[in-house]
XYZ file of N, CA, C and O in Angstrom:
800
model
N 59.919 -73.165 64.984
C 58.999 -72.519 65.901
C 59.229 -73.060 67.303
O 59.547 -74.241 67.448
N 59.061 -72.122 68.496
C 59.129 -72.490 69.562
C 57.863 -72.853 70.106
O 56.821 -72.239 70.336
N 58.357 -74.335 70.282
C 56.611 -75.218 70.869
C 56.624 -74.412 72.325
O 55.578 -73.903 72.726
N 57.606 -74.334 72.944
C 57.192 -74.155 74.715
C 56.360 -73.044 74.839
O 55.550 -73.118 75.763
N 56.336 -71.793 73.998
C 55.412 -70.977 74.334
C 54.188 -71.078 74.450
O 53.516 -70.312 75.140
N 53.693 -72.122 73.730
C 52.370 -72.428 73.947
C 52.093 -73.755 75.401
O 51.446 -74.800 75.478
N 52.593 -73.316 75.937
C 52.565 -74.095 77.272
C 52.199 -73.370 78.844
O 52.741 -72.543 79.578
N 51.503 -73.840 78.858
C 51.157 -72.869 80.336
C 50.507 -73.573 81.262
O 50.003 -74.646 80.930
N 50.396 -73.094 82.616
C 50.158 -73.692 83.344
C 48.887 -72.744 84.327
O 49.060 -71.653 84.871
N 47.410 -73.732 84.308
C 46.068 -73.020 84.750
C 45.580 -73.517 86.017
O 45.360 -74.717 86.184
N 45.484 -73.048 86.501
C 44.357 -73.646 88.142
C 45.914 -74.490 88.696
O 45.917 -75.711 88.855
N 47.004 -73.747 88.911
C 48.046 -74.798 89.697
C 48.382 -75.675 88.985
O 49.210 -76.240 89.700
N 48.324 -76.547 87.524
C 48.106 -77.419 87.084
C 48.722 -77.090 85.528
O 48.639 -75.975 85.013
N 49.238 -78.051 85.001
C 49.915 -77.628 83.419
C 48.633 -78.110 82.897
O 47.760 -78.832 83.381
N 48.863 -77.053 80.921
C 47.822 -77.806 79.994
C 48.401 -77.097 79.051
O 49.372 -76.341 79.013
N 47.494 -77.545 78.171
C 48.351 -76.715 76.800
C 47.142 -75.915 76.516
O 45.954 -76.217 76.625
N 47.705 -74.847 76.135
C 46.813 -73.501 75.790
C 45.494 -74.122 74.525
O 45.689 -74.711 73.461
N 44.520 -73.810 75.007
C 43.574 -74.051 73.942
C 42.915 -75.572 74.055
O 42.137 -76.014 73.210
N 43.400 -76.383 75.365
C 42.921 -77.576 75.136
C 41.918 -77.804 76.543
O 41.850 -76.974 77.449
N 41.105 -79.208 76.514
C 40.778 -79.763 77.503
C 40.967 -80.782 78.211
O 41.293 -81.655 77.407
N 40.963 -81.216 79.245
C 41.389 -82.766 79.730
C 41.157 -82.634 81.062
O 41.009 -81.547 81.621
N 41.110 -83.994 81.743
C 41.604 -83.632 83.115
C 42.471 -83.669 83.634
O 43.468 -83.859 82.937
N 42.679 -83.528 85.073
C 44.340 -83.381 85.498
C 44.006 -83.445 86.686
O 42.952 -83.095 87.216
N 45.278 -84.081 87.289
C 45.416 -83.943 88.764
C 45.814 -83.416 89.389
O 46.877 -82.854 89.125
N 45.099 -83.253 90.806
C 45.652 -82.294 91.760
C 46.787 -82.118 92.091
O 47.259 -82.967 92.847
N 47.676 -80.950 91.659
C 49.177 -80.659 91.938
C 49.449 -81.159 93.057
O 48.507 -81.625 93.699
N 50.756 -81.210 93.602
C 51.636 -81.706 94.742
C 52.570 -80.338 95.176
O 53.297 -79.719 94.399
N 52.436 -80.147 96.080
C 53.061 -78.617 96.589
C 54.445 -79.689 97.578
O 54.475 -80.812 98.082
N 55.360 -78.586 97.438
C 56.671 -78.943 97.922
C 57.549 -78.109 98.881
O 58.563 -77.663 98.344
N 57.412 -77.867 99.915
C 58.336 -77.271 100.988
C 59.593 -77.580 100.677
O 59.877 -78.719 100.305
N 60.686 -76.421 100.810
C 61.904 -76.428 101.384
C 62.513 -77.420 101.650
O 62.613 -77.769 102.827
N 63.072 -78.126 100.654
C 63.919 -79.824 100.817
C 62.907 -81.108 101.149
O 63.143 -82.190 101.685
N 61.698 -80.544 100.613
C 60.495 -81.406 100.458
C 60.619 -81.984 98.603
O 60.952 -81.310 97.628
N 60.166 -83.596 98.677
C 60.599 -84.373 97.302
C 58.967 -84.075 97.147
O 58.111 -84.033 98.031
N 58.813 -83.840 95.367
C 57.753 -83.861 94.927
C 57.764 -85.397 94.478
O 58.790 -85.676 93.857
N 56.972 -86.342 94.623
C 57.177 -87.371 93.967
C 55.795 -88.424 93.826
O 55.343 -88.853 94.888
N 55.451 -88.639 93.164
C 54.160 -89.401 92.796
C 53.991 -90.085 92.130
O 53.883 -89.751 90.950
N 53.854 -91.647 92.585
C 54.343 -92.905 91.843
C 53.035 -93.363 91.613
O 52.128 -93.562 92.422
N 53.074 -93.523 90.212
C 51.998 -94.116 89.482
C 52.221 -94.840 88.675
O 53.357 -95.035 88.242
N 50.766 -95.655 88.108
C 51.564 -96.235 86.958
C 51.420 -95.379 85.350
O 51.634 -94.172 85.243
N 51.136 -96.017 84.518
C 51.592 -95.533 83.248
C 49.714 -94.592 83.189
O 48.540 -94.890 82.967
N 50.833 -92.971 83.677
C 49.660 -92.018 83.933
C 49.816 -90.836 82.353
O 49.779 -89.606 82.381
N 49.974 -91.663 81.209
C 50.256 -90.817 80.606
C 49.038 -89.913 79.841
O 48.171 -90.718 79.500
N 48.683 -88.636 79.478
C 47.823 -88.076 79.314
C 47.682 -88.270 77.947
O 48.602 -88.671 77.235
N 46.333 -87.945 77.469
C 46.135 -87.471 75.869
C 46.578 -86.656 74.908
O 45.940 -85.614 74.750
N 47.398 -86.832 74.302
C 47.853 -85.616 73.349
C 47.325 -84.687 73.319
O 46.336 -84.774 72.592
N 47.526 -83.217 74.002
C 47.354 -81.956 73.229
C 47.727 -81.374 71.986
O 48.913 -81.550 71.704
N 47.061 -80.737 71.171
C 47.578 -80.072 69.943
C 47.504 -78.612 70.277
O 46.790 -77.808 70.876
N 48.782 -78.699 69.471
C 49.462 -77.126 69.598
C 49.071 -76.143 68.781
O 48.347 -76.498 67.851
N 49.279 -75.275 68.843
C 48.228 -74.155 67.404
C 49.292 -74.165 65.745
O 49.018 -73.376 64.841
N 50.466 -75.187 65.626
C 50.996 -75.148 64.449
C 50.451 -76.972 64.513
O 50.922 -77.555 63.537
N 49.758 -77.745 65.252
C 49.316 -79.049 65.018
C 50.068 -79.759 65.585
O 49.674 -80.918 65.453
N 51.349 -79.680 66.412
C 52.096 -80.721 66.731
C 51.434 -80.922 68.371
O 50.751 -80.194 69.091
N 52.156 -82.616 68.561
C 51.404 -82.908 69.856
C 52.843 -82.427 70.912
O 54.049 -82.411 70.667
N 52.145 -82.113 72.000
C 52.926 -82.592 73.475
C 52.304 -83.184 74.035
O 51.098 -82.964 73.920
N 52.694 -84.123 74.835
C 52.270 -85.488 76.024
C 52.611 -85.357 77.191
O 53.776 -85.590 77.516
N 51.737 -84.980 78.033
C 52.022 -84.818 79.095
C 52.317 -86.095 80.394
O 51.230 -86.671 80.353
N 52.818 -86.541 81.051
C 53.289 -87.353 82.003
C 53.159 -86.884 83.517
O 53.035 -85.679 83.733
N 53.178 -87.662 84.425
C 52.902 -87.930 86.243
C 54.691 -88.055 86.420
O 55.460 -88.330 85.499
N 54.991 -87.834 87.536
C 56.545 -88.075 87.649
C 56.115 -89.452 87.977
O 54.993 -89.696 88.422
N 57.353 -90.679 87.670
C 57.151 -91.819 87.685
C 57.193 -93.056 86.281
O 57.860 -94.072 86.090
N 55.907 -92.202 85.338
C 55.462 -92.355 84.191
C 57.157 -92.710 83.543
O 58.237 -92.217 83.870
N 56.713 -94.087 82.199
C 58.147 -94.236 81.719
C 57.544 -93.741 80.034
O 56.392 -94.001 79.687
N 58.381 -93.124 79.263
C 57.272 -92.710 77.989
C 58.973 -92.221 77.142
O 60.018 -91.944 77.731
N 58.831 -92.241 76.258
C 59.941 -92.447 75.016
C 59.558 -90.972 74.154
O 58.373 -90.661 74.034
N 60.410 -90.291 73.697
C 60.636 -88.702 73.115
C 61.483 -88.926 72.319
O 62.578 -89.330 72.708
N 61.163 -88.687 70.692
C 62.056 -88.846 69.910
C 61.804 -89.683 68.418
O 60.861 -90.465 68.536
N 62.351 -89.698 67.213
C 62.170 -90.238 66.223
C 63.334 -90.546 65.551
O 64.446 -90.071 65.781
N 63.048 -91.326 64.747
C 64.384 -92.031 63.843
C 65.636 -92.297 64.898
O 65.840 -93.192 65.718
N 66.168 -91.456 64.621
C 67.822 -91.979 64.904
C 68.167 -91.942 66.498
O 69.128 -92.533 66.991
N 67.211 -91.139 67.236
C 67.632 -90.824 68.556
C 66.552 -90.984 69.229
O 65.954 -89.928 69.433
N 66.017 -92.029 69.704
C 64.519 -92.160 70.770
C 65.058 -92.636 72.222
O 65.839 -93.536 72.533
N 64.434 -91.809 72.894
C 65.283 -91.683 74.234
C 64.020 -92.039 75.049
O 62.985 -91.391 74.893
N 64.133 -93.428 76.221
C 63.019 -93.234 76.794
C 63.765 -92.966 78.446
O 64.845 -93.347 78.899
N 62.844 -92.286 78.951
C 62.008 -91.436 80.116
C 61.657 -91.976 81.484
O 60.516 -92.379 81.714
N 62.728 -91.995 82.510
C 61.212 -91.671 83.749
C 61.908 -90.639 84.783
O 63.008 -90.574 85.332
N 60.992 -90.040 84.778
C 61.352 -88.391 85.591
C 61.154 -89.186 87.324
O 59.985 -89.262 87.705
N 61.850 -89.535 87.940
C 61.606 -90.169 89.660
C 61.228 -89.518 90.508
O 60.304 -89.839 91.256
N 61.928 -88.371 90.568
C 61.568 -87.082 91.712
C 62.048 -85.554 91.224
O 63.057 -85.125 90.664
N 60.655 -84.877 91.783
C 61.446 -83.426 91.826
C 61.157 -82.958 93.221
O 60.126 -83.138 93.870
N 62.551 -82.150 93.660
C 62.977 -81.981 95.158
C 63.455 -80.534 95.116
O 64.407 -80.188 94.417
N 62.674 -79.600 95.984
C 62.822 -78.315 96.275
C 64.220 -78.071 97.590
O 64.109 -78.638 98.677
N 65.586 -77.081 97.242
C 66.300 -76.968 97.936
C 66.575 -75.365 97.763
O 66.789 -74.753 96.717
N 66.507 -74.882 99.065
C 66.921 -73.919 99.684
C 68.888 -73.119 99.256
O 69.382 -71.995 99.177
N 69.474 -74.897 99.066
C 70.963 -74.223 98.721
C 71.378 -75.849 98.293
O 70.824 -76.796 98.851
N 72.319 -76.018 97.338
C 73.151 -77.036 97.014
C 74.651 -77.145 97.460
O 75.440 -76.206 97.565
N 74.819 -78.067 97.627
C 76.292 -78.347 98.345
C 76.617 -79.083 99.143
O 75.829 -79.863 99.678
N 77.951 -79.005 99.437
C 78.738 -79.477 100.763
C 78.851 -78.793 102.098
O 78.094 -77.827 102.196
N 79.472 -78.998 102.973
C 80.140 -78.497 103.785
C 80.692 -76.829 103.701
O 80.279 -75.737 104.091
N 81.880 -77.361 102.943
C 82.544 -75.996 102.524
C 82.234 -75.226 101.196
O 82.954 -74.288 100.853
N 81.198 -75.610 100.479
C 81.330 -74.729 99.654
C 80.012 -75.077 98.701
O 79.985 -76.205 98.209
N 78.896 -74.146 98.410
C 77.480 -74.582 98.697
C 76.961 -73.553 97.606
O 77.441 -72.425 97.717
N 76.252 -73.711 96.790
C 75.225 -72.407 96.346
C 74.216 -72.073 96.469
O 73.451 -73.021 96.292
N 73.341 -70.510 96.862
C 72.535 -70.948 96.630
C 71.720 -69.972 95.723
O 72.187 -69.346 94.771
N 70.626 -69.945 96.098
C 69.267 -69.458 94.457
C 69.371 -68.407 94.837
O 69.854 -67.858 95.828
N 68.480 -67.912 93.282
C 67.845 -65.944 93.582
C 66.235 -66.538 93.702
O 65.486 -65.631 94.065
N 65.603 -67.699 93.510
C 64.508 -68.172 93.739
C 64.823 -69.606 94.996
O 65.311 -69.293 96.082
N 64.544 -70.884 94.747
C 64.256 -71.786 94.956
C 64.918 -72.799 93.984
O 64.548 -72.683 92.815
N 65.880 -73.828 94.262
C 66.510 -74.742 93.341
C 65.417 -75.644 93.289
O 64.611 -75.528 94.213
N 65.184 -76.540 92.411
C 64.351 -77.579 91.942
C 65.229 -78.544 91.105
O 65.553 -78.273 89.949
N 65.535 -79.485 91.630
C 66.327 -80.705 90.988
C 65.894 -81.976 91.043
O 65.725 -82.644 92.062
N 65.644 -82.435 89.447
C 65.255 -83.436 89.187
C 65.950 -84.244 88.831
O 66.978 -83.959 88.217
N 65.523 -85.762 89.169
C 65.933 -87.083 88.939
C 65.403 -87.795 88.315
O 64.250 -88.173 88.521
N 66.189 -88.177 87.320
C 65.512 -89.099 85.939
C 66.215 -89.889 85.488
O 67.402 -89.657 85.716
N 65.937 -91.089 84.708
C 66.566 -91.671 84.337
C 66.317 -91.886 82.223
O 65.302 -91.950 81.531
N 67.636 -91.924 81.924
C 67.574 -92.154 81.041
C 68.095 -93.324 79.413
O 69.189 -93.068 78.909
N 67.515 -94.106 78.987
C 68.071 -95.182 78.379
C 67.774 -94.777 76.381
O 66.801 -94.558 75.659
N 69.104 -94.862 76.240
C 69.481 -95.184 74.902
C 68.527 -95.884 73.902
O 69.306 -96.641 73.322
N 67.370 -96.071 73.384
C 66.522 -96.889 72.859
C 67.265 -97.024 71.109
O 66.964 -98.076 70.544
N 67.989 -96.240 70.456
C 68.551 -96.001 69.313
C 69.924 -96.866 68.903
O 70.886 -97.122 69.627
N 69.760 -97.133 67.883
C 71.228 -97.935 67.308
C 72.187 -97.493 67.889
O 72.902 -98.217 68.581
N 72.397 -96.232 67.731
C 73.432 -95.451 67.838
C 73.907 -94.569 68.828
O 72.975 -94.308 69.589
N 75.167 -93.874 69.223
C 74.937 -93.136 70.311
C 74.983 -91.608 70.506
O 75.506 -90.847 69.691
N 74.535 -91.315 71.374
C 74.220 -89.896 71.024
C 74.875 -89.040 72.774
O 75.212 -89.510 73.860
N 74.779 -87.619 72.203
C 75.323 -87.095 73.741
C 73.967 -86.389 74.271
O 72.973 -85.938 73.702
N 74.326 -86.485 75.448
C 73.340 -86.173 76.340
C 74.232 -84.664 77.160
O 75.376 -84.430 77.550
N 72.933 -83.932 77.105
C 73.368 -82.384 77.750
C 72.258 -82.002 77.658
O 71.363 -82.456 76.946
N 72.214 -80.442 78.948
C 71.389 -80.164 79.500
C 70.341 -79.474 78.321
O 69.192 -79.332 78.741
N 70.461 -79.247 77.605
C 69.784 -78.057 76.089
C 68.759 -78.923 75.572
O 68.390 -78.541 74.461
N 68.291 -79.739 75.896
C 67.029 -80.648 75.824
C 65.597 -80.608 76.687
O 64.479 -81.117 76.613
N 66.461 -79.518 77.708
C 65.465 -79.498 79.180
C 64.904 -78.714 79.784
O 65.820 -78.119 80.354
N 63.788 -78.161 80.150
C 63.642 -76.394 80.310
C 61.614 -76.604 81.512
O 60.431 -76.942 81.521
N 62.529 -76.167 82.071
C 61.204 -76.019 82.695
C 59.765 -75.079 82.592
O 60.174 -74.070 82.019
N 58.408 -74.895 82.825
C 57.843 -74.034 82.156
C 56.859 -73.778 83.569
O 56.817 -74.615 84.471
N 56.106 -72.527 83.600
C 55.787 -72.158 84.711
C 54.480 -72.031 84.454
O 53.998 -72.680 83.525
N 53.500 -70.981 85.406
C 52.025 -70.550 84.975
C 51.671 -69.271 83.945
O 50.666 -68.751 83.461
N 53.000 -69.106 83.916
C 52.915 -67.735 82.943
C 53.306 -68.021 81.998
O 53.495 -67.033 81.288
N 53.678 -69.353 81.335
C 53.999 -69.770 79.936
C 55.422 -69.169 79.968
O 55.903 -68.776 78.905
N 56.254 -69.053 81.323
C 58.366 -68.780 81.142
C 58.716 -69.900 81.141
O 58.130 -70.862 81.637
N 60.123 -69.867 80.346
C 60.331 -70.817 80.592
C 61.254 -70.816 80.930
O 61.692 -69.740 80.523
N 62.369 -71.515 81.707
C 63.300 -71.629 82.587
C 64.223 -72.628 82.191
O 63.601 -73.668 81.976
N 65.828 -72.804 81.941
C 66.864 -73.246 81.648
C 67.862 -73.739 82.534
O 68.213 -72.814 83.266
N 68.558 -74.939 82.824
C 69.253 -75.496 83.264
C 69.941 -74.721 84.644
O 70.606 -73.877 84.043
N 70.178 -74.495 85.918
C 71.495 -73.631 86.275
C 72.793 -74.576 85.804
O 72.927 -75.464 86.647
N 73.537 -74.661 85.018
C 74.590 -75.811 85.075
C 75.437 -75.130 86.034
O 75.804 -75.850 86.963
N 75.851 -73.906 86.054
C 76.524 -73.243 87.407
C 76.457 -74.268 88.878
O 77.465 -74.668 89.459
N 74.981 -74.580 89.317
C 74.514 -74.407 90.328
C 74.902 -76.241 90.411
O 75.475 -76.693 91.403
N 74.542 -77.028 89.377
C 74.627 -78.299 88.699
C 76.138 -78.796 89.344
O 76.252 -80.005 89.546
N 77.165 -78.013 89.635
C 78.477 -78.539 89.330
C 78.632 -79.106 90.938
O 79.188 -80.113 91.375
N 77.884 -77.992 91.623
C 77.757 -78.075 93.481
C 77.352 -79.686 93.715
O 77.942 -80.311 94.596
N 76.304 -80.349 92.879
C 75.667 -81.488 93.127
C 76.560 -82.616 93.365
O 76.371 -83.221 94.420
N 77.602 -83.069 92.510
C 78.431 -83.912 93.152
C 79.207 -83.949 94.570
O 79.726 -85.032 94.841
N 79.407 -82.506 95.868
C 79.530 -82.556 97.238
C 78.425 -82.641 97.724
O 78.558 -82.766 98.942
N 77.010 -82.642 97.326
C 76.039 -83.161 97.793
C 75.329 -84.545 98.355
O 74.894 -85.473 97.673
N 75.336 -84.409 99.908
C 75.359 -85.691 100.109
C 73.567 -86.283 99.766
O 73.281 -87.476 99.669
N 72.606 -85.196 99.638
C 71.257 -85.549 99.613
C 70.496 -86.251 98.232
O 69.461 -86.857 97.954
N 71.815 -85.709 97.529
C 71.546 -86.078 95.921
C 72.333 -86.957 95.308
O 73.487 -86.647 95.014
N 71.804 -88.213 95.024
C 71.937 -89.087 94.511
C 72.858 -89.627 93.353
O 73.497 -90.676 93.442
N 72.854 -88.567 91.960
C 73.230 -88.890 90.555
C 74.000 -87.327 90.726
O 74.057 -86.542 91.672
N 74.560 -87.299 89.307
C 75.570 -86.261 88.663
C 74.657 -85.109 87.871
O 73.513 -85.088 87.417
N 75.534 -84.359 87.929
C 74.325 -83.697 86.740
C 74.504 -83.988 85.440
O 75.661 -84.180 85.068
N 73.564 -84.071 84.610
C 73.621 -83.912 83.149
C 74.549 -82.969 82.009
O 74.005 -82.481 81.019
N 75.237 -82.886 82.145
C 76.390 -82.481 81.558
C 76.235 -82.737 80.080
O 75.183 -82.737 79.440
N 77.973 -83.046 79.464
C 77.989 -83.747 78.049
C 78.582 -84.696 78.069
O 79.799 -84.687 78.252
N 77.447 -86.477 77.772
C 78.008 -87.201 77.996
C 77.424 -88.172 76.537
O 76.337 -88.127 75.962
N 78.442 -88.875 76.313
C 77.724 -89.906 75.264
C 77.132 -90.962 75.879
O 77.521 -91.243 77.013
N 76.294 -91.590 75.384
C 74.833 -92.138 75.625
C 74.700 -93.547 74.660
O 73.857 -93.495 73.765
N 75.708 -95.130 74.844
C 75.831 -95.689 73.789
C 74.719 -96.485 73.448
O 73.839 -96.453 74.308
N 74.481 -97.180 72.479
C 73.072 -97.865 72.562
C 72.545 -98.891 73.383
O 73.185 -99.856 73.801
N 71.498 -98.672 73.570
C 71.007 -100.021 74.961
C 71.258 -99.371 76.729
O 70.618 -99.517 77.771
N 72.256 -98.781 76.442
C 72.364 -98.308 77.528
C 71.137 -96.979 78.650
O 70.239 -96.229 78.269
N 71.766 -97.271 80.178
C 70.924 -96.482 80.885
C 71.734 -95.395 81.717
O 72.820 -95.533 82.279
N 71.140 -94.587 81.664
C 71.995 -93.568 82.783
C 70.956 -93.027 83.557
O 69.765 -92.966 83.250
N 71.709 -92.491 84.976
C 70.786 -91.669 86.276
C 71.304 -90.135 85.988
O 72.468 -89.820 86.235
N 70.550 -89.397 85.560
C 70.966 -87.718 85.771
C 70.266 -86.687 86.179
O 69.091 -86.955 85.928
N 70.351 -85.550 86.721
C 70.084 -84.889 87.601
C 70.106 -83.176 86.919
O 71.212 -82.738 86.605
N 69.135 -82.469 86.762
C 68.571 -81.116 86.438
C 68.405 -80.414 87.834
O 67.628 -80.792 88.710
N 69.452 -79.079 87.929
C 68.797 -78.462 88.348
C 68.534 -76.785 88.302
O 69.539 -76.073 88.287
N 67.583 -76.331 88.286
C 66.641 -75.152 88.085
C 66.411 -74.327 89.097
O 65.923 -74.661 90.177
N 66.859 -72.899 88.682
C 66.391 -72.118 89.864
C 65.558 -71.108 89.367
O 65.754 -70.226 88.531
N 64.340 -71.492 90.221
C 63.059 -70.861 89.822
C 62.372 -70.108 91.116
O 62.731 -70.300 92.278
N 61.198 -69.117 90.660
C 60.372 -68.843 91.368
C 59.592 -69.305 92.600
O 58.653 -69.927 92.103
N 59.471 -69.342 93.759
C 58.681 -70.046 94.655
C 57.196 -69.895 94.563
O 56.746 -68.857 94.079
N 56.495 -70.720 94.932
C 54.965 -70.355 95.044
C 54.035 -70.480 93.148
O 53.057 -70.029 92.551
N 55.161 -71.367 92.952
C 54.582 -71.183 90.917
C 54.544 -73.166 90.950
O 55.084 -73.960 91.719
N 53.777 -73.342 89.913
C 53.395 -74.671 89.453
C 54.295 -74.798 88.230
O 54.673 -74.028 87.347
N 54.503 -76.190 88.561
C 55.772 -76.317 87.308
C 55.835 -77.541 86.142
O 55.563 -78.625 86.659
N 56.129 -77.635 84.691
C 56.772 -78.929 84.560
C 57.522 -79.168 83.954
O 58.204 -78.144 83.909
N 58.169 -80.226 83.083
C 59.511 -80.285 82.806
C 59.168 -80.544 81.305
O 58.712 -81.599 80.864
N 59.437 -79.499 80.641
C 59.537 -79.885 79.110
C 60.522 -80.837 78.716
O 61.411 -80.596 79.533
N 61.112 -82.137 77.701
C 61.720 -82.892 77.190
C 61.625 -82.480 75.869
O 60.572 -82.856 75.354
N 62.318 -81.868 75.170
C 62.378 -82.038 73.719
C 63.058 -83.191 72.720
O 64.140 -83.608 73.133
N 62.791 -83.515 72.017
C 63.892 -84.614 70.756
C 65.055 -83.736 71.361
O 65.092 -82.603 71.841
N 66.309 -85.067 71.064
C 67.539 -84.916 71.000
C 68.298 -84.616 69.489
O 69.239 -83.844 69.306
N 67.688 -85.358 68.589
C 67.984 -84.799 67.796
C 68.126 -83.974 66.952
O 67.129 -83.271 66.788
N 69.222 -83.691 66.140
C 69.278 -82.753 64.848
C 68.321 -82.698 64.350
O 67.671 -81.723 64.727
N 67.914 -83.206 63.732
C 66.326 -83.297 62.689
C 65.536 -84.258 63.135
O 65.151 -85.231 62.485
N 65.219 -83.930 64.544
C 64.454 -85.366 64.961
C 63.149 -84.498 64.744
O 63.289 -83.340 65.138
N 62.299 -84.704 64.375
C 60.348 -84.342 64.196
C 59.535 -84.719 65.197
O 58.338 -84.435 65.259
N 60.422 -85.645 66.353
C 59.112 -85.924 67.285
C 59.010 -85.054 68.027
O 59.728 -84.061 68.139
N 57.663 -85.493 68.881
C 56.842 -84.607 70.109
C 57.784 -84.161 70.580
O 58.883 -84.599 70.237
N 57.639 -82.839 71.802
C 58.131 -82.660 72.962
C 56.646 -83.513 74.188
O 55.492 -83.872 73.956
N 57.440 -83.518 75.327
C 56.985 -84.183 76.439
C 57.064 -83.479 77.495
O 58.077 -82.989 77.994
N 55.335 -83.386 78.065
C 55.906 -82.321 79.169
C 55.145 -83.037 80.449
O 54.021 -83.530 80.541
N 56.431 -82.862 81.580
C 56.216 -83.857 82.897
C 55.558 -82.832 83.758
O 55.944 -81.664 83.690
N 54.286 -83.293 84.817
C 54.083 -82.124 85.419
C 54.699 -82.417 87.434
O 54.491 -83.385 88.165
N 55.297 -81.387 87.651
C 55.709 -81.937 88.728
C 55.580 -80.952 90.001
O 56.492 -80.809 90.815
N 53.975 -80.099 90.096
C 53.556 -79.683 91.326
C 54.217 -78.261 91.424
O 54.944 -77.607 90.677
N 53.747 -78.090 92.464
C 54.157 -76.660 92.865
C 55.684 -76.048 93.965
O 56.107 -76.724 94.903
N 56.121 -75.053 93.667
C 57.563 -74.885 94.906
C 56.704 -74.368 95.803
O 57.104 -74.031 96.918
């Protein structure tokens, strides 16, 4: 079953359909404006989903672990940053919406190692869409001098280890957003995790 459908986003603000809690006031983001809001460990209460499973929602900043048995991957989403076009100099892309590229970091918590790629990652809007990687748009990021890390590609991930990687999404302007995390694994059973990270 697909958990993300039951995800939506109310009053500017993510929640999960059918639940209550509070939440904080979104962060709106101009045109090469960083969404970013450093807190400490702002992690929310489990929502339940209408088949019973939880999602956990997170503050960008927040460090929080996704995953069971063989592959537990922990988490901290640093910034999400609204761009107009990605690139260099000579050769640049840009959106049919608004790019949104995030910076996160991610560490190996598992024996073993596992690959890391973008099919873990999907953003979700106020209308419960949900939105998928551009890796197209992703490849521009390394002539980018504003952006920091690589994109998330396919990379192995050995144990103990940490990596910096970089999502980016071309979405709608004027919509509230956040970043779903699903398990990496094959038969992993844990939560998905959903980061909320303001408005384009």
């Amino acid at each position: 079953m697909d958990r993300r459908k039951y995800l939506m986003v109310t009053g500017g603000m993510l929640a999960i359909a059918g639940c209550t809690g509070d939440s904080d006031d979104d962060v709106s983001a101009s045109d090469d404006d960083e969404v970013d809001s450093s807190s400490g460990d702002n992690t929310k209460q489990e929502g339940q989903e209408d088949d019973g499973e939880a999602v956990t929602t997170h503050q960008i900043g927040d460090t929080f672990s996704v995953g069971d048995g063989d592959q537990v991957v922990e988490y901290i989403v640093n910034s999400a940053t609204t761009y107009e076009s990605i690139g260099g100099e000579y050769s640049k892309e840009e959106p049919d919406g608004i790019f949104v590229v995030i910076l996160m970091q991610l560490t190996n918590q598992s024996e073993e190692s596992f690959s890391v790629t973008s099919n873990a990652y999907s953003m979700v809007d106020s209308e419960g869409r949900t939105f998928d990687p551009d890796t197209g748009a992703g490849v521009y990021l390394s002539t980018d001098d504003r952006v920091e890390a690589e994109a998330i590609s396919f990379d192995q991930l050995n144990p103990g280890l940490s990596t910096d990687g970089a999502l980016v999404f071309d979405v709608p302007k004027n919509e509230a957003f956040g970043l779903l995390i699903e398990p990496t694994g094959f038969l992993d059973t844990g939560d998905s995790h959903l980061v909320q990270l303001g408005s384009t």
